[in-house]
Amino acid sequence: MGQAIAAAAKTSDVELAAGLDLGDDVTKHIGACDVVVDFSHPNATETLCRACRAAKKPAVIGTTGHSKAERGFIEILSQSVGVVLSPNFSVGVNALFWLTRKAAQMLGNDFDLEITEMHHRLKKDAPSGTAKKLAEILCEVRKLDYAKDVRHGREGLIGERPAKEIGLHSIRGGDVVGDHMVTFAGAGERLELAHKASSRETFAAGALRAARWIVGKPPGLYSMEDVLGL
């Protein structure tokens, strides 16, 4: 993603102040930028948030797989500067988030909910942050508890599917950039909402769009849906 953002910046009005990798000293370069864009690793979150808070720089964070403690550092940062936090910066995926919420509201509780995601073989976390966000949206609409009602895979003689259950399934293989599908399965009909990414360029373009948007915004924790006005 770092390489994709650098490439996208060359064809936009955004100037890249510095490109850093894990282990580099953020504080040496943070003064030269208007906003920090992070696609790295959850282990870097605490250091990054402390640096942004000290320098009063807004942040765009696309890293996924945060623990509760790491998420806490982001929330603390958002009390002093604007932060756009999203598991996916694709415009199409954020349209999927919006459509998933609307479909869940329209269809009610009579449809079974299943989420399937597929990514390249090198992806380290599962489920993807995007799939988890989709499950969180469905839980919010149906007033369910993610920890109790989301089921990651099935095996063995498990009995009938509970009505409140949300299935979430992760597939890994090849060089798949990112596929996500939400299935609403009812009696006699099925609705499927899907998004397939073929290039990381779409994520990079969305991240730069978020970076432009967050500059000058008041402190707070924003989503890509806020950036797009959804």
C-alpha atoms as a printed R data frame, in Angstrom:
    type eleno elety resid chain resno       x       y       z
1   ATOM     1    CA   MET     A     1   0.000   0.000   0.000
2   ATOM     2    CA   GLY     A     2   2.892   2.383   0.664
3   ATOM     3    CA   GLN     A     3   4.115   1.910  -2.888
4   ATOM     4    CA   ALA     A     4   0.577   2.306  -4.249
5   ATOM     5    CA   ILE     A     5   0.084   5.580  -2.373
6   ATOM     6    CA   ALA     A     6   3.455   6.911  -3.551
7   ATOM     7    CA   ALA     A     7   2.511   6.073  -7.148
8   ATOM     8    CA   ALA     A     8  -0.937   7.676  -6.797
9   ATOM     9    CA   ALA     A     9   0.567  10.838  -5.294
10  ATOM    10    CA   LYS     A    10   2.675  11.360  -8.417
11  ATOM    11    CA   THR     A    11  -0.451  11.831 -10.531
12  ATOM    12    CA   SER     A    12  -2.357  13.984  -8.025
13  ATOM    13    CA   ASP     A    13  -2.029  17.349  -6.300
14  ATOM    14    CA   VAL     A    14  -0.685  15.627  -3.179
15  ATOM    15    CA   GLU     A    15   3.015  15.912  -2.368
16  ATOM    16    CA   LEU     A    16   4.627  13.034  -0.473
17  ATOM    17    CA   ALA     A    17   6.706  14.551   2.355
18  ATOM    18    CA   ALA     A    18   8.341  11.242   3.349
19  ATOM    19    CA   GLY     A    19   7.907   7.514   2.946
20  ATOM    20    CA   LEU     A    20   8.607   5.522   6.099
21  ATOM    21    CA   ASP     A    21   8.831   1.840   6.946
22  ATOM    22    CA   LEU     A    22   8.416   0.003  10.238
23  ATOM    23    CA   GLY     A    23  11.207   0.982  12.597
24  ATOM    24    CA   ASP     A    24  11.839   4.399  11.027
25  ATOM    25    CA   ASP     A    25  11.672   7.446  13.281
26  ATOM    26    CA   VAL     A    26   8.378   9.200  12.524
27  ATOM    27    CA   THR     A    27   9.282  12.255  14.604
28  ATOM    28    CA   LYS     A    28  12.097  13.224  12.204
29  ATOM    29    CA   HIS     A    29   9.668  13.823   9.329
30  ATOM    30    CA   ILE     A    30   6.272  14.553  10.877
31  ATOM    31    CA   GLY     A    31   6.858  18.301  11.055
32  ATOM    32    CA   ALA     A    32   7.085  18.557   7.258
33  ATOM    33    CA   CYS     A    33   3.632  17.098   6.545
34  ATOM    34    CA   ASP     A    34   0.000  18.177   6.822
35  ATOM    35    CA   VAL     A    35  -1.382  14.683   7.504
36  ATOM    36    CA   VAL     A    36   0.014  11.226   8.303
37  ATOM    37    CA   VAL     A    37  -1.210   8.218   6.292
38  ATOM    38    CA   ASP     A    38  -0.667   4.831   7.968
39  ATOM    39    CA   PHE     A    39  -0.831   1.436   6.289
40  ATOM    40    CA   SER     A    40   1.643  -0.504   8.390
41  ATOM    41    CA   HIS     A    41   1.155  -2.845  11.350
42  ATOM    42    CA   PRO     A    42  -0.816  -2.636  14.615
43  ATOM    43    CA   ASN     A    43   2.472  -2.819  16.535
44  ATOM    44    CA   ALA     A    44   3.325   0.658  15.207
45  ATOM    45    CA   THR     A    45   0.031   2.236  16.275
46  ATOM    46    CA   GLU     A    46   1.053   3.451  19.739
47  ATOM    47    CA   THR     A    47   4.231   5.145  18.485
48  ATOM    48    CA   LEU     A    48   2.429   6.699  15.531
49  ATOM    49    CA   CYS     A    49  -0.434   8.038  17.643
50  ATOM    50    CA   ARG     A    50   1.902   9.547  20.208
51  ATOM    51    CA   ALA     A    51   3.891  11.281  17.444
52  ATOM    52    CA   CYS     A    52   0.760  12.648  15.750
53  ATOM    53    CA   ARG     A    53  -0.628  13.895  19.058
54  ATOM    54    CA   ALA     A    54   2.604  15.658  19.994
55  ATOM    55    CA   ALA     A    55   2.885  17.310  16.565
56  ATOM    56    CA   LYS     A    56  -0.886  17.959  16.303
57  ATOM    57    CA   LYS     A    57  -1.079  16.241  12.912
58  ATOM    58    CA   PRO     A    58  -4.290  14.569  11.666
59  ATOM    59    CA   ALA     A    59  -4.072  10.962  10.558
60  ATOM    60    CA   VAL     A    60  -5.538   8.588   8.011
61  ATOM    61    CA   ILE     A    61  -5.270   5.009   9.307
62  ATOM    62    CA   GLY     A    62  -5.887   1.976   7.122
63  ATOM    63    CA   THR     A    63  -4.038  -0.572   9.244
64  ATOM    64    CA   THR     A    64  -6.270  -3.431  10.438
65  ATOM    65    CA   GLY     A    65  -6.067  -6.085  13.158
66  ATOM    66    CA   HIS     A    66  -5.832  -3.673  16.111
67  ATOM    67    CA   SER     A    67  -6.195  -4.982  19.631
68  ATOM    68    CA   LYS     A    68  -8.450  -3.169  22.129
69  ATOM    69    CA   ALA     A    69  -5.431  -1.379  23.559
70  ATOM    70    CA   GLU     A    70  -4.191  -0.307  20.121
71  ATOM    71    CA   ARG     A    71  -7.665   0.911  19.182
72  ATOM    72    CA   GLY     A    72  -7.602   2.880  22.426
73  ATOM    73    CA   PHE     A    73  -4.510   4.828  21.306
74  ATOM    74    CA   ILE     A    74  -6.376   5.841  18.118
75  ATOM    75    CA   GLU     A    75  -9.393   6.999  20.126
76  ATOM    76    CA   ILE     A    76  -7.168   9.059  22.418
77  ATOM    77    CA   LEU     A    77  -5.510  10.659  19.371
78  ATOM    78    CA   SER     A    78  -8.920  11.547  17.912
79  ATOM    79    CA   GLN     A    79  -9.639  13.674  20.992
80  ATOM    80    CA   SER     A    80  -6.966  16.163  19.906
81  ATOM    81    CA   VAL     A    81  -6.882  15.875  16.067
82  ATOM    82    CA   GLY     A    82  -9.004  14.521  13.253
83  ATOM    83    CA   VAL     A    83  -8.529  10.840  12.452
84  ATOM    84    CA   VAL     A    84 -10.005   8.907   9.519
85  ATOM    85    CA   LEU     A    85 -10.032   5.219  10.486
86  ATOM    86    CA   SER     A    86 -11.258   2.716   7.925
87  ATOM    87    CA   PRO     A    87 -10.586  -0.947   7.168
88  ATOM    88    CA   ASN     A    88 -10.977  -0.146   3.475
89  ATOM    89    CA   PHE     A    89 -10.567   3.119   1.561
90  ATOM    90    CA   SER     A    90 -12.130   1.913  -1.683
91  ATOM    91    CA   VAL     A    91 -15.113   4.037  -2.728
92  ATOM    92    CA   GLY     A    92 -16.847   0.869  -3.920
93  ATOM    93    CA   VAL     A    93 -16.361  -0.947  -0.612
94  ATOM    94    CA   ASN     A    94 -17.755   1.992   1.315
95  ATOM    95    CA   ALA     A    95 -20.767   1.896  -0.985
96  ATOM    96    CA   LEU     A    96 -20.998  -1.800   0.002
97  ATOM    97    CA   PHE     A    97 -21.024  -0.800   3.686
98  ATOM    98    CA   TRP     A    98 -23.889   1.614   3.009
99  ATOM    99    CA   LEU     A    99 -25.861  -0.864   0.884
100 ATOM   100    CA   THR     A   100 -25.386  -3.620   3.480
101 ATOM   101    CA   ARG     A   101 -26.861  -1.419   6.191
102 ATOM   102    CA   LYS     A   102 -29.820  -0.418   3.995
103 ATOM   103    CA   ALA     A   103 -30.509  -4.008   2.879
104 ATOM   104    CA   ALA     A   104 -30.432  -5.262   6.470
105 ATOM   105    CA   GLN     A   105 -32.892  -2.563   7.486
106 ATOM   106    CA   MET     A   106 -35.240  -3.269   4.561
107 ATOM   107    CA   LEU     A   107 -35.206  -7.081   4.728
108 ATOM   108    CA   GLY     A   108 -35.715  -7.388   8.467
109 ATOM   109    CA   ASN     A   109 -34.902 -10.479  10.534
110 ATOM   110    CA   ASP     A   110 -36.260 -13.193   8.235
111 ATOM   111    CA   PHE     A   111 -33.051 -13.492   6.179
112 ATOM   112    CA   ASP     A   112 -29.977 -15.456   7.276
113 ATOM   113    CA   LEU     A   113 -26.747 -13.454   7.109
114 ATOM   114    CA   GLU     A   114 -23.419 -14.760   5.783
115 ATOM   115    CA   ILE     A   115 -20.188 -12.915   4.927
116 ATOM   116    CA   THR     A   116 -17.412 -14.377   2.761
117 ATOM   117    CA   GLU     A   117 -14.049 -12.757   2.097
118 ATOM   118    CA   MET     A   118 -11.013 -13.837   0.042
119 ATOM   119    CA   HIS     A   119  -7.508 -12.368   0.038
120 ATOM   120    CA   HIS     A   120  -4.008 -13.229  -1.153
121 ATOM   121    CA   ARG     A   121  -2.031 -15.950   0.529
122 ATOM   122    CA   LEU     A   122   0.297 -13.471   2.285
123 ATOM   123    CA   LYS     A   123  -2.402 -11.665   4.289
124 ATOM   124    CA   LYS     A   124  -1.644 -12.076   7.976
125 ATOM   125    CA   ASP     A   125  -4.965 -11.316   9.721
126 ATOM   126    CA   ALA     A   126  -8.359 -12.995   9.437
127 ATOM   127    CA   PRO     A   127 -11.074 -12.059   9.043
128 ATOM   128    CA   SER     A   128 -10.216  -9.008   6.985
129 ATOM   129    CA   GLY     A   129 -10.953  -5.640   8.549
130 ATOM   130    CA   THR     A   130 -13.529  -5.043   5.824
131 ATOM   131    CA   ALA     A   131 -15.368  -8.287   6.580
132 ATOM   132    CA   LYS     A   132 -15.337  -7.496  10.291
133 ATOM   133    CA   LYS     A   133 -16.780  -4.045   9.549
134 ATOM   134    CA   LEU     A   134 -19.572  -5.652   7.498
135 ATOM   135    CA   ALA     A   135 -20.366  -7.964  10.413
136 ATOM   136    CA   GLU     A   136 -20.374  -5.000  12.803
137 ATOM   137    CA   ILE     A   137 -22.862  -3.183  10.551
138 ATOM   138    CA   LEU     A   138 -25.178  -6.207  10.518
139 ATOM   139    CA   CYS     A   139 -24.878  -6.572  14.296
140 ATOM   140    CA   GLU     A   140 -25.707  -2.896  14.730
141 ATOM   141    CA   VAL     A   141 -28.843  -3.107  12.569
142 ATOM   142    CA   ARG     A   142 -30.112  -6.310  14.203
143 ATOM   143    CA   LYS     A   143 -28.965  -5.348  17.708
144 ATOM   144    CA   LEU     A   144 -26.731  -8.404  18.023
145 ATOM   145    CA   ASP     A   145 -23.520  -8.993  19.988
146 ATOM   146    CA   TYR     A   146 -20.492  -9.491  17.709
147 ATOM   147    CA   ALA     A   147 -18.651 -11.671  20.261
148 ATOM   148    CA   LYS     A   148 -21.656 -13.979  20.751
149 ATOM   149    CA   ASP     A   149 -23.500 -13.968  17.429
150 ATOM   150    CA   VAL     A   150 -20.752 -13.938  14.754
151 ATOM   151    CA   ARG     A   151 -19.531 -17.443  13.850
152 ATOM   152    CA   HIS     A   152 -16.167 -17.953  12.167
153 ATOM   153    CA   GLY     A   153 -16.524 -21.110  10.070
154 ATOM   154    CA   ARG     A   154 -18.387 -24.337  10.786
155 ATOM   155    CA   GLU     A   155 -17.287 -27.929  11.266
156 ATOM   156    CA   GLY     A   156 -18.806 -31.197  12.466
157 ATOM   157    CA   LEU     A   157 -22.298 -32.023  13.648
158 ATOM   158    CA   ILE     A   158 -23.214 -28.513  14.726
159 ATOM   159    CA   GLY     A   159 -27.018 -28.717  14.528
160 ATOM   160    CA   GLU     A   160 -29.353 -26.245  12.908
161 ATOM   161    CA   ARG     A   161 -28.262 -22.724  12.179
162 ATOM   162    CA   PRO     A   162 -29.396 -20.308  14.945
163 ATOM   163    CA   ALA     A   163 -31.639 -17.563  13.587
164 ATOM   164    CA   LYS     A   164 -29.483 -14.772  15.032
165 ATOM   165    CA   GLU     A   165 -26.162 -16.179  13.802
166 ATOM   166    CA   ILE     A   166 -23.966 -14.271  11.341
167 ATOM   167    CA   GLY     A   167 -21.536 -16.520   9.480
168 ATOM   168    CA   LEU     A   168 -18.114 -15.060   8.617
169 ATOM   169    CA   HIS     A   169 -15.752 -17.063   6.416
170 ATOM   170    CA   SER     A   170 -12.178 -16.295   5.316
171 ATOM   171    CA   ILE     A   171 -10.484 -17.736   2.223
172 ATOM   172    CA   ARG     A   172  -6.792 -17.281   1.430
173 ATOM   173    CA   GLY     A   173  -4.985 -18.010  -1.820
174 ATOM   174    CA   GLY     A   174  -3.052 -16.709  -4.803
175 ATOM   175    CA   ASP     A   175  -2.741 -12.988  -5.358
176 ATOM   176    CA   VAL     A   176  -6.359 -11.943  -4.731
177 ATOM   177    CA   VAL     A   177  -6.397  -8.244  -3.782
178 ATOM   178    CA   GLY     A   178  -9.720  -8.464  -1.956
179 ATOM   179    CA   ASP     A   179 -13.175  -9.983  -2.542
180 ATOM   180    CA   HIS     A   180 -16.133  -9.511  -0.186
181 ATOM   181    CA   MET     A   181 -19.679 -10.818  -0.360
182 ATOM   182    CA   VAL     A   182 -22.649 -10.367   1.965
183 ATOM   183    CA   THR     A   183 -25.423 -12.915   1.489
184 ATOM   184    CA   PHE     A   184 -29.002 -12.405   2.691
185 ATOM   185    CA   ALA     A   185 -30.603 -15.856   2.400
186 ATOM   186    CA   GLY     A   186 -34.376 -15.999   2.782
187 ATOM   187    CA   ALA     A   187 -37.146 -18.477   2.024
188 ATOM   188    CA   GLY     A   188 -37.297 -18.779  -1.758
189 ATOM   189    CA   GLU     A   189 -34.897 -15.931  -2.508
190 ATOM   190    CA   ARG     A   190 -31.348 -14.766  -1.912
191 ATOM   191    CA   LEU     A   191 -29.751 -11.335  -2.170
192 ATOM   192    CA   GLU     A   192 -25.979 -11.072  -2.648
193 ATOM   193    CA   LEU     A   193 -23.977  -7.846  -2.379
194 ATOM   194    CA   ALA     A   194 -20.403  -8.232  -3.625
195 ATOM   195    CA   HIS     A   195 -17.292  -6.177  -4.245
196 ATOM   196    CA   LYS     A   196 -14.113  -7.366  -5.969
197 ATOM   197    CA   ALA     A   197 -10.912  -5.337  -6.006
198 ATOM   198    CA   SER     A   198  -8.449  -6.013  -8.832
199 ATOM   199    CA   SER     A   199  -5.841  -3.372  -7.916
200 ATOM   200    CA   ARG     A   200  -4.580  -1.594  -4.805
201 ATOM   201    CA   GLU     A   201  -4.768   1.674  -6.760
202 ATOM   202    CA   THR     A   202  -8.402   2.083  -5.700
203 ATOM   203    CA   PHE     A   203  -7.396   1.944  -2.004
204 ATOM   204    CA   ALA     A   204  -4.554   4.424  -2.564
205 ATOM   205    CA   ALA     A   205  -6.823   6.904  -4.354
206 ATOM   206    CA   GLY     A   206  -9.353   6.669  -1.515
207 ATOM   207    CA   ALA     A   207  -6.660   7.192   1.131
208 ATOM   208    CA   LEU     A   208  -5.423  10.352  -0.619
209 ATOM   209    CA   ARG     A   209  -9.003  11.578  -0.859
210 ATOM   210    CA   ALA     A   210  -9.347  11.052   2.903
211 ATOM   211    CA   ALA     A   211  -6.026  12.831   3.515
212 ATOM   212    CA   ARG     A   212  -7.225  15.925   1.638
213 ATOM   213    CA   TRP     A   213 -10.557  15.853   3.490
214 ATOM   214    CA   ILE     A   214  -9.289  15.507   7.060
215 ATOM   215    CA   VAL     A   215  -6.944  18.522   6.962
216 ATOM   216    CA   GLY     A   216  -8.621  21.347   8.871
217 ATOM   217    CA   LYS     A   217 -11.398  19.164  10.322
218 ATOM   218    CA   PRO     A   218 -12.107  19.392  14.074
219 ATOM   219    CA   PRO     A   219 -10.889  16.597  16.376
220 ATOM   220    CA   GLY     A   220 -12.863  13.393  16.101
221 ATOM   221    CA   LEU     A   221 -12.879   9.827  14.843
222 ATOM   222    CA   TYR     A   222 -14.188   9.755  11.277
223 ATOM   223    CA   SER     A   223 -14.879   6.976   8.783
224 ATOM   224    CA   MET     A   224 -14.520   6.816   5.010
225 ATOM   225    CA   GLU     A   225 -18.304   7.096   4.861
226 ATOM   226    CA   ASP     A   226 -17.910  10.544   6.432
227 ATOM   227    CA   VAL     A   227 -15.342  11.449   3.772
228 ATOM   228    CA   LEU     A   228 -17.757  10.382   1.007
229 ATOM   229    CA   GLY     A   229 -20.782  12.002   2.642
230 ATOM   230    CA   LEU     A   230 -22.714   8.717   2.863
